[in-house]
Coordinates of C-alpha atoms in Angstrom, one line a residue:
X9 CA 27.9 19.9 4.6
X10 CA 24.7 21.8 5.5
X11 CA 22.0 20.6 7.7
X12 CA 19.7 19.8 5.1
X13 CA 21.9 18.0 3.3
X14 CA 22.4 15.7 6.1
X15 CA 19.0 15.7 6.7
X16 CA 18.2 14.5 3.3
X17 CA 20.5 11.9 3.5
X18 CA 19.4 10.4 7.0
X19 CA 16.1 10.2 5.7
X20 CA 17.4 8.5 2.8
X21 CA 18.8 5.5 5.3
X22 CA 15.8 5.3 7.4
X23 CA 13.7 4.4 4.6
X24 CA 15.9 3.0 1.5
X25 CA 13.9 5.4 -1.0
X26 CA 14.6 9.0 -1.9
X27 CA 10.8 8.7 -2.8
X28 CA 9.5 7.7 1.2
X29 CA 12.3 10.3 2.3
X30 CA 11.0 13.3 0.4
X31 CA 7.5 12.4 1.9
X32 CA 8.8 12.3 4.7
X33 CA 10.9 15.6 4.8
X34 CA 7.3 17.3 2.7
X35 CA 9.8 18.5 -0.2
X36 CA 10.4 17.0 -3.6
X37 CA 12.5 14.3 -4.9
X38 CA 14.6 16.5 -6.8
X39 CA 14.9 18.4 -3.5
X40 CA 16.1 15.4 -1.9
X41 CA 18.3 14.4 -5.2
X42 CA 19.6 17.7 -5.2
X43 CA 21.2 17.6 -1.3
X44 CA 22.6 14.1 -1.8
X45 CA 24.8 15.6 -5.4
X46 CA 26.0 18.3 -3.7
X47 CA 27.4 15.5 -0.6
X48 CA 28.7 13.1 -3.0
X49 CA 31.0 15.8 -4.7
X50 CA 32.1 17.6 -1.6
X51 CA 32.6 14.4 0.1
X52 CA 33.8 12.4 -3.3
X53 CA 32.2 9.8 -2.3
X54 CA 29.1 8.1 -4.3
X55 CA 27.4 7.6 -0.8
X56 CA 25.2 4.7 -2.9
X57 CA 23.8 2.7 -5.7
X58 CA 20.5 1.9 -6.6
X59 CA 20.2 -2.1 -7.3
X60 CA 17.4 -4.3 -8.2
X61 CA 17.6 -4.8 -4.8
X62 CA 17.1 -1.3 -3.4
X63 CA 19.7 1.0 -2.5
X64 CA 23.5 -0.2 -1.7
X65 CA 25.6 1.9 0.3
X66 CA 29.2 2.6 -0.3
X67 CA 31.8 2.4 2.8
X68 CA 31.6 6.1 2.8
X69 CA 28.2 6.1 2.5
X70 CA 27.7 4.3 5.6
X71 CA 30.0 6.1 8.0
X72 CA 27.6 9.1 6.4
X73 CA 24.8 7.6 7.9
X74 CA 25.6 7.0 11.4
X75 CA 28.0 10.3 11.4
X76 CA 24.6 11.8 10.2
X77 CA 22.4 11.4 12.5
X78 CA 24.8 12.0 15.4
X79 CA 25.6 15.5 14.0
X80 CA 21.9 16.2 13.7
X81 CA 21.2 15.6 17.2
X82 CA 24.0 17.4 18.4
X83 CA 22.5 20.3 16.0
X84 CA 19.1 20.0 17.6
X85 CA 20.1 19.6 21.0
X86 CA 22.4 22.7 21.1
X87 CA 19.5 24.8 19.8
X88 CA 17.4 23.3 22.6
X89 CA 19.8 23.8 25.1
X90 CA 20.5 27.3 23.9
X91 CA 16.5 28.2 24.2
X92 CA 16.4 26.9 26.9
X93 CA 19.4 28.7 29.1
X94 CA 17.7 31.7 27.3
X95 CA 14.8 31.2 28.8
X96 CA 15.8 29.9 32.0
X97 CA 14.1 26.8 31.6
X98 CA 14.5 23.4 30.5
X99 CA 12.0 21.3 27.9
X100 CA 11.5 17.4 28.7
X101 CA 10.1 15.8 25.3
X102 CA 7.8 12.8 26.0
X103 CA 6.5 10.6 23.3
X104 CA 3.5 8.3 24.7
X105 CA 1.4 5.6 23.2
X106 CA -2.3 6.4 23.1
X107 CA -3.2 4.4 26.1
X108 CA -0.5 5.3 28.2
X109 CA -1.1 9.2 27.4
X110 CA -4.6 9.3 27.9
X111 CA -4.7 7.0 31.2
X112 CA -1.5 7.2 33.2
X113 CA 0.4 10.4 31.7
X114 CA -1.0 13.0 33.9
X115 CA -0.5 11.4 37.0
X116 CA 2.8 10.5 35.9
X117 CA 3.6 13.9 34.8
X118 CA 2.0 16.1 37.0
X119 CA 3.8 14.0 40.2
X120 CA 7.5 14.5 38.1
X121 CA 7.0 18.3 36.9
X122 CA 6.4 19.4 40.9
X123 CA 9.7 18.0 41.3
X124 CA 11.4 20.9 39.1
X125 CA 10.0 24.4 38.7
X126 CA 12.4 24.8 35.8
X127 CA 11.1 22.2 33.8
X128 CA 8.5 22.5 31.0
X129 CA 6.8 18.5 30.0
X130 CA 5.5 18.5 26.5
X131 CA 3.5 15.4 25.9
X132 CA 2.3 13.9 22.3
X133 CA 1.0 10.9 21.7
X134 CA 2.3 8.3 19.1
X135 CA 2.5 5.2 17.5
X136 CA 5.1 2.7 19.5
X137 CA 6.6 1.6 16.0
X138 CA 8.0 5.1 15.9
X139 CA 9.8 5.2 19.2
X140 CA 13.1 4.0 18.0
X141 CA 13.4 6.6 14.9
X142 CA 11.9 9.5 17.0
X143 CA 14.8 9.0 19.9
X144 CA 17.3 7.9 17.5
X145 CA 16.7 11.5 15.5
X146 CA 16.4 12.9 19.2
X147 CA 12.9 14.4 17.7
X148 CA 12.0 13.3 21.7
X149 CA 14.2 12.9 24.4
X150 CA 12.1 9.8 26.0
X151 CA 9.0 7.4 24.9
X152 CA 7.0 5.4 27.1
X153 CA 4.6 2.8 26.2
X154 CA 4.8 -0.6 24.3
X155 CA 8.6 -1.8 24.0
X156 CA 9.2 -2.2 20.1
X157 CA 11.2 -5.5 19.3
X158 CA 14.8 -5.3 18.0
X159 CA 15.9 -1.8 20.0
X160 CA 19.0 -0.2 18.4
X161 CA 22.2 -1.1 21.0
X162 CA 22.0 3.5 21.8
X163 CA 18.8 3.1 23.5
X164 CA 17.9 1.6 26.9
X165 CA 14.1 0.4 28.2
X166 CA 12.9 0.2 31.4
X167 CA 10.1 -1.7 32.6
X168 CA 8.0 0.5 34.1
X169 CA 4.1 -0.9 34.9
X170 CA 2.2 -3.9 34.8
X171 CA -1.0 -3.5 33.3
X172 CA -3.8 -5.6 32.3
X173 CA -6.7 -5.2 29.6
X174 CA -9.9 -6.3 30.4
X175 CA -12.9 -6.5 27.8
X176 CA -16.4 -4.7 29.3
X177 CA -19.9 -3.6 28.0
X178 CA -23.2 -2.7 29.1
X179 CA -25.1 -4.4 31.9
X180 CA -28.1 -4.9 29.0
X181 CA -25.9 -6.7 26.0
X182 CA -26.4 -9.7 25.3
X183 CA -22.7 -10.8 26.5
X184 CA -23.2 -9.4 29.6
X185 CA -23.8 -12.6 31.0
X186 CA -22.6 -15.9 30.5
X187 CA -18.6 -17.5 28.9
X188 CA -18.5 -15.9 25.2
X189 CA -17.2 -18.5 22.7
X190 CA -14.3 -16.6 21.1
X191 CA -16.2 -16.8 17.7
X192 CA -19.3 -15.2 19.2
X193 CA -17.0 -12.2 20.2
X194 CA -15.4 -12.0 16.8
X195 CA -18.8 -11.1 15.5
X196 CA -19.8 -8.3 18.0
X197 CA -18.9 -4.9 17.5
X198 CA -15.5 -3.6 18.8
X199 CA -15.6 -0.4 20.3
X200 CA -11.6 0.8 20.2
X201 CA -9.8 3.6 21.1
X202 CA -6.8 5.4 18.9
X203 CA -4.3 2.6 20.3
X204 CA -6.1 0.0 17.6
X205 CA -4.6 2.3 14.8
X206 CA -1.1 1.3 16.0
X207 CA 1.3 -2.0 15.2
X208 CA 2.4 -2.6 18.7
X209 CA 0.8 -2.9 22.1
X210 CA -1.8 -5.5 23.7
X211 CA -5.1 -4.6 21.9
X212 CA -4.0 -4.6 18.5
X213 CA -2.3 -8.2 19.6
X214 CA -5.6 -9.1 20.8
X215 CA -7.7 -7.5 17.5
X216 CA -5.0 -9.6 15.6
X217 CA -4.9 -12.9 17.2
X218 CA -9.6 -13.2 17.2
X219 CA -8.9 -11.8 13.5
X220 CA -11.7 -9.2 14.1
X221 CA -12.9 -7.9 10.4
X222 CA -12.2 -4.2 9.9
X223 CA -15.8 -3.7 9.4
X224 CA -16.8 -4.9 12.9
X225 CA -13.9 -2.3 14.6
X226 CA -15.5 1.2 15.7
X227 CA -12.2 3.2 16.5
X228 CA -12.9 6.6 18.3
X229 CA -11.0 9.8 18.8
X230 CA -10.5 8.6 23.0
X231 CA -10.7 5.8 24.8
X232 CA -13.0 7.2 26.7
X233 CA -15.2 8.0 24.1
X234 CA -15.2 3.9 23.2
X235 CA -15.5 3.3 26.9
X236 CA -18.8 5.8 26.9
X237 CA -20.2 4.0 24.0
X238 CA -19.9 0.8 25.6
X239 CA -22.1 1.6 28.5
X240 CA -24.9 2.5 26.0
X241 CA -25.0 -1.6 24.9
X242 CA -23.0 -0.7 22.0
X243 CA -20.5 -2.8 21.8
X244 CA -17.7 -4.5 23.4
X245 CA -14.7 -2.5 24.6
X246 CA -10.9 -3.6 25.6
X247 CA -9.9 -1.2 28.4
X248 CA -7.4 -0.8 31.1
X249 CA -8.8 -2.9 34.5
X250 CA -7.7 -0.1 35.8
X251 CA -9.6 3.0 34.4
X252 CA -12.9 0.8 34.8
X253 CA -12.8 -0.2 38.5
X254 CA -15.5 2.1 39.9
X255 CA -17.8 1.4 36.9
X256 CA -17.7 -2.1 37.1
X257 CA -18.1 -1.9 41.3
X258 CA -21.2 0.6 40.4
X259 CA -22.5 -1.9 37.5
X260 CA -22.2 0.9 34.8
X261 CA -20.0 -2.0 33.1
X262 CA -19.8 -5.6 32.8
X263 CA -17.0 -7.7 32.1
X264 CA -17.3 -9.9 29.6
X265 CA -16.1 -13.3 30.1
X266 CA -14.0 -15.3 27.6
X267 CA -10.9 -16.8 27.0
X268 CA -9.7 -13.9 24.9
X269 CA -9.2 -11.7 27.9
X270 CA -7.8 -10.3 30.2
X271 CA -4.4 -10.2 29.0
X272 CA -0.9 -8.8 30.3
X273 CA 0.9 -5.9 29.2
X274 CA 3.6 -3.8 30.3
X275 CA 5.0 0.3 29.6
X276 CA 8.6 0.7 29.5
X277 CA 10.4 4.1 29.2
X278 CA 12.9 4.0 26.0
X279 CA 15.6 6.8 25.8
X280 CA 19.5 6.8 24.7
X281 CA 22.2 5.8 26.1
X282 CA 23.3 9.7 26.1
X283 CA 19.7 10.9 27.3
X284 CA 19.3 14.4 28.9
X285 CA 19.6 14.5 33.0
X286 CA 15.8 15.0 32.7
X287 CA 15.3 11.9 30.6
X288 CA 17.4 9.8 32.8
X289 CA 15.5 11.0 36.3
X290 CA 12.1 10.5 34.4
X291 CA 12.6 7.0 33.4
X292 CA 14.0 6.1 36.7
X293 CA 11.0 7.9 38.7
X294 CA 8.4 6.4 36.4
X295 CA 9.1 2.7 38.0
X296 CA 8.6 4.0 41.6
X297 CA 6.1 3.1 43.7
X298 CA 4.8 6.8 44.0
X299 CA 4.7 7.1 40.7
X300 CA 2.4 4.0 39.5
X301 CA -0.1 5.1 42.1
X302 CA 0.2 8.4 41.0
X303 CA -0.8 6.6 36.9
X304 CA -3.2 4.7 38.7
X305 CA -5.3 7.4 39.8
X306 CA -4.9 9.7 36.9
X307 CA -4.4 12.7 38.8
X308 CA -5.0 16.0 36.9
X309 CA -2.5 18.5 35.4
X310 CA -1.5 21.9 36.8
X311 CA -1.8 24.2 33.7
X312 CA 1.6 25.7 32.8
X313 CA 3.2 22.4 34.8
X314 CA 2.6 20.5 31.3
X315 CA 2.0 21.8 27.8
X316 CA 0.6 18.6 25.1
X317 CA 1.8 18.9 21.6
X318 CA -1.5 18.5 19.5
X319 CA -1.8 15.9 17.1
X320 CA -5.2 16.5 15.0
X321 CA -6.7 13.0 13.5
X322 CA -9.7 12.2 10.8
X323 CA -10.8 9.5 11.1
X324 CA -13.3 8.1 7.9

């Protein structure tokens, strides 16, 4: 068994399609065809059937698929931690959701990485629906953000901060003053950061539960940028109370009052059950005290104390 065999056929169980799996892996189907023969005749084992139904897996097939993605990880690990004793240094991988990256990671981050000069943070943001599969493939070594529903029994969460989103706009729009009916607001224009792309988290539970039309959602590149755009008398934003404090104090931003808001949220850290030491310290850390000031404030980061993977978007 080769690596990409295996890898062909883990992607082949994560989405029941040798069609989504080649996407997936950016190779053909008959590149994906191809590894699964060659397992099934050094194995001797069909591995699975395709039904009316989808794709039914054989005994065999199934031991495959959790044997799979254990030998992967070990694969991938041992390259890491081979690099890494190399180099002298250790890597934490960090998957964040969009809010959580753009508001509380460098606090977080910055705070943790002083803690260990050996220890390199990389940081890239993504979509909370992809936490389990990203851990469970070790492609990151810890997520933190909105807690996905149904976690497989090898990974853990942590609660880690109480937050609450608040909905603001300029002190000249017309909802700046007065109770908005909930059907006036539907109708407004919805200023949104990259966290309304998502499935998970509290404003696309809130964007859900007004029904806001698609065509009355503005998502920028930042939340900042939709924050920005919101003190022009753009719009209406949801925000973290948090990141808006001094604007509202200084009347830069108002908040705008209705039923629909503010709601609750809360960040957890997700990682396995076997996480690295770094992992582990991490999602213990994050709950501290310190450390939610240190989100909070949204202290900068030291260059070469944190290096962000970049994730380029277009957004039509």
């Amino acid at each position: 068994m080769t690596p990409t065999q295996l890898r062909a056929f883990a992607a082949v169980v994560r989405h029941g399609s040798v069609k989504r799996a080649a996407a997936e892996l950016k190779v053909s189907e008959s590149a994906v065809s191809l590894n699964i023969g060659q397992l099934r005749k050094e194995l001797g084992d069909q591995l699975f059937t395709r039904t009316s139904a989808g794709l039914a897996f054989t005994p065999g097939g199934l031991r495959l698929a959790s044997r799979s993605a254990e030998l992967l990880g070990l694969q991938d690990r041992t390259i890491l931690e081979v690099s890494q004793a190399g180099r002298g240094r250790r890597l934490l991988r960090v998957a964040g959701s969009s809010l959580f990256a753009e508001h509380a990671a460098p606090g977080l981050l910055e705070l943790f990485g002083a803690r260990a000069a050996d220890l390199d943070i990389e940081l890239s943001v993504r979509d909370p629906a992809q936490f389990e599969t990203l851990l469970l493939t070790r492609a990151v070594d810890i997520a933190i953000g909105s807690l996905p529903g149904g976690l497989d029994p090898a990974l853990v969460a942590r609660p880690v901060m109480n937050h609450q989103i608040v909905l603001v706009t300029g002190p000249g729009h017309p909802l700046a003053t007065g109770h908005t009916s909930l059907s006036r607001l539907r109708e407004q224009t919805w200023l949104l950061g990259p966290s309304a792309a998502s499935s998970l988290g509290a404003v696309p539970a809130m964007l859900r539960r007004l029904a806001v039309s698609e065509d009355r959602q503005q998502i920028f590149q930042s939340h900042t940028a939709a924050i920005e755009e919101a003190k022009r008398d753009r719009g209406v934003a949801p925000v973290l109370s948090f990141t808006v404090a001094q604007d509202l104090t200084e009347r830069r931003l108002v908040r705008v009052s209705s039923a629909a808001a503010p709601i609750d949220g809360q960040w957890h850290t997700i990682r396995l059950n076997a996480a690295t030491p770094a992992a582990d310290e991490l999602s213990r850390f994050a709950a501290t005290p310190r450390a939610i000031q240190a989100m909070v404030r949204g202290t900068g980061v030291t260059v070469g104390r944190f290096r962000p993977s970049i994730h380029v978007t277009l957004w039509s």
